[in-house]
Amino acid sequence: MEMTPEIKNISIDKVIKIFKEEEGIELTTEEAEQIVEFFKMLLTITVKRFLDE
């Protein structure tokens, strides 16, 4: 049975809040969107490789 990994969306606002609170960095919405897309891509690749093993 082939599984299709599903990655939960990470809120743009949550990413902005985390960076502000933890790192003191103010991100723009565009920057946060790019980070979220990168996380989703990285998670998808990781899960697919894990399932293939």
Short mmCIF file of N, CA and C in Angstrom, two decimals:
data_model
loop_
_atom_site.label_atom_id
_atom_site.label_comp_id
_atom_site.label_asym_id
_atom_site.label_seq_id
_atom_site.Cartn_x
_atom_site.Cartn_y
_atom_site.Cartn_z
N MET A 1 0.83 -1.17 0.00
CA MET A 1 0.00 0.00 0.00
C MET A 1 0.89 1.25 0.00
N GLU A 2 0.66 2.13 -0.97
CA GLU A 2 1.46 3.35 -1.06
C GLU A 2 0.81 4.46 -0.25
N MET A 3 1.65 5.10 0.56
CA MET A 3 1.15 6.19 1.39
C MET A 3 1.56 7.52 0.78
N THR A 4 0.68 8.47 0.85
CA THR A 4 0.98 9.81 0.39
C THR A 4 1.14 10.69 1.62
N PRO A 5 2.35 11.19 1.86
CA PRO A 5 2.54 12.02 3.04
C PRO A 5 1.78 13.33 2.90
N GLU A 6 1.18 13.75 3.98
CA GLU A 6 0.48 15.03 4.00
C GLU A 6 1.13 15.90 5.06
N ILE A 7 1.54 17.07 4.65
CA ILE A 7 2.22 17.98 5.56
C ILE A 7 1.23 19.05 5.99
N LYS A 8 1.09 19.22 7.29
CA LYS A 8 0.19 20.24 7.82
C LYS A 8 0.76 21.62 7.50
N ASN A 9 -0.11 22.51 7.09
CA ASN A 9 0.33 23.87 6.80
C ASN A 9 0.75 24.58 8.08
N ILE A 10 1.84 25.30 7.97
CA ILE A 10 2.34 26.08 9.08
C ILE A 10 1.89 27.52 8.84
N SER A 11 1.30 28.12 9.83
CA SER A 11 0.77 29.48 9.70
C SER A 11 1.90 30.49 9.45
N ILE A 12 1.66 31.38 8.49
CA ILE A 12 2.60 32.46 8.21
C ILE A 12 2.77 33.34 9.45
N ASP A 13 1.66 33.63 10.10
CA ASP A 13 1.70 34.46 11.31
C ASP A 13 2.51 33.79 12.42
N LYS A 14 2.40 32.47 12.51
CA LYS A 14 3.15 31.72 13.54
C LYS A 14 4.65 31.82 13.28
N VAL A 15 5.05 31.71 12.01
CA VAL A 15 6.48 31.82 11.67
C VAL A 15 6.99 33.21 12.03
N ILE A 16 6.22 34.23 11.68
CA ILE A 16 6.62 35.61 12.01
C ILE A 16 6.76 35.76 13.52
N LYS A 17 5.80 35.23 14.26
CA LYS A 17 5.82 35.34 15.73
C LYS A 17 7.03 34.61 16.32
N ILE A 18 7.32 33.41 15.85
CA ILE A 18 8.45 32.64 16.37
C ILE A 18 9.77 33.38 16.13
N PHE A 19 9.97 33.88 14.90
CA PHE A 19 11.21 34.58 14.61
C PHE A 19 11.35 35.85 15.46
N LYS A 20 10.23 36.53 15.68
CA LYS A 20 10.28 37.76 16.48
C LYS A 20 10.60 37.44 17.94
N GLU A 21 9.93 36.44 18.50
CA GLU A 21 10.12 36.10 19.91
C GLU A 21 11.46 35.42 20.18
N GLU A 22 11.85 34.50 19.33
CA GLU A 22 13.05 33.69 19.60
C GLU A 22 14.34 34.35 19.12
N GLU A 23 14.27 35.05 17.98
CA GLU A 23 15.49 35.58 17.38
C GLU A 23 15.54 37.11 17.36
N GLY A 24 14.41 37.76 17.67
CA GLY A 24 14.38 39.22 17.62
C GLY A 24 14.40 39.76 16.20
N ILE A 25 13.99 38.92 15.24
CA ILE A 25 14.01 39.29 13.83
C ILE A 25 12.57 39.52 13.35
N GLU A 26 12.34 40.67 12.72
CA GLU A 26 11.02 40.98 12.17
C GLU A 26 11.00 40.56 10.70
N LEU A 27 10.21 39.56 10.39
CA LEU A 27 10.09 39.09 9.01
C LEU A 27 8.93 39.77 8.30
N THR A 28 9.08 39.93 6.99
CA THR A 28 7.95 40.38 6.20
C THR A 28 7.09 39.15 5.90
N THR A 29 5.88 39.39 5.44
CA THR A 29 5.00 38.28 5.08
C THR A 29 5.63 37.44 3.97
N GLU A 30 6.25 38.09 2.99
CA GLU A 30 6.90 37.37 1.89
C GLU A 30 8.02 36.46 2.40
N GLU A 31 8.82 36.97 3.31
CA GLU A 31 9.91 36.15 3.87
C GLU A 31 9.35 34.96 4.62
N ALA A 32 8.31 35.17 5.41
CA ALA A 32 7.69 34.08 6.16
C ALA A 32 7.09 33.04 5.21
N GLU A 33 6.48 33.49 4.12
CA GLU A 33 5.91 32.56 3.14
C GLU A 33 7.01 31.70 2.52
N GLN A 34 8.15 32.29 2.22
CA GLN A 34 9.27 31.53 1.66
C GLN A 34 9.78 30.49 2.65
N ILE A 35 9.85 30.85 3.91
CA ILE A 35 10.30 29.91 4.94
C ILE A 35 9.32 28.75 5.06
N VAL A 36 8.03 29.05 5.06
CA VAL A 36 7.01 28.01 5.16
C VAL A 36 7.09 27.07 3.96
N GLU A 37 7.25 27.59 2.76
CA GLU A 37 7.37 26.76 1.57
C GLU A 37 8.62 25.87 1.65
N PHE A 38 9.72 26.43 2.15
CA PHE A 38 10.94 25.64 2.31
C PHE A 38 10.72 24.50 3.31
N PHE A 39 10.09 24.82 4.45
CA PHE A 39 9.80 23.78 5.45
C PHE A 39 8.94 22.67 4.86
N LYS A 40 7.91 23.04 4.14
CA LYS A 40 7.01 22.05 3.54
C LYS A 40 7.76 21.16 2.55
N MET A 41 8.63 21.78 1.72
CA MET A 41 9.41 21.01 0.75
C MET A 41 10.34 20.05 1.47
N LEU A 42 11.04 20.54 2.48
CA LEU A 42 11.98 19.72 3.24
C LEU A 42 11.27 18.57 3.94
N LEU A 43 10.13 18.84 4.56
CA LEU A 43 9.38 17.79 5.23
C LEU A 43 8.85 16.74 4.26
N THR A 44 8.38 17.18 3.11
CA THR A 44 7.87 16.25 2.11
C THR A 44 8.97 15.31 1.63
N ILE A 45 10.13 15.87 1.32
CA ILE A 45 11.26 15.05 0.88
C ILE A 45 11.67 14.06 1.96
N THR A 46 11.76 14.53 3.20
CA THR A 46 12.17 13.68 4.31
C THR A 46 11.20 12.54 4.53
N VAL A 47 9.91 12.84 4.54
CA VAL A 47 8.90 11.79 4.76
C VAL A 47 8.89 10.79 3.62
N LYS A 48 8.98 11.26 2.38
CA LYS A 48 8.99 10.34 1.23
C LYS A 48 10.20 9.41 1.30
N ARG A 49 11.37 9.94 1.62
CA ARG A 49 12.56 9.09 1.73
C ARG A 49 12.42 8.08 2.88
N PHE A 50 11.87 8.52 3.97
CA PHE A 50 11.65 7.63 5.11
C PHE A 50 10.71 6.50 4.72
N LEU A 51 9.64 6.80 4.01
CA LEU A 51 8.67 5.79 3.62
C LEU A 51 9.23 4.83 2.57
N ASP A 52 10.18 5.30 1.78
CA ASP A 52 10.80 4.46 0.75
C ASP A 52 11.77 3.45 1.35
N GLU A 53 12.27 3.70 2.55
CA GLU A 53 13.24 2.80 3.17
C GLU A 53 12.57 1.64 3.85
#
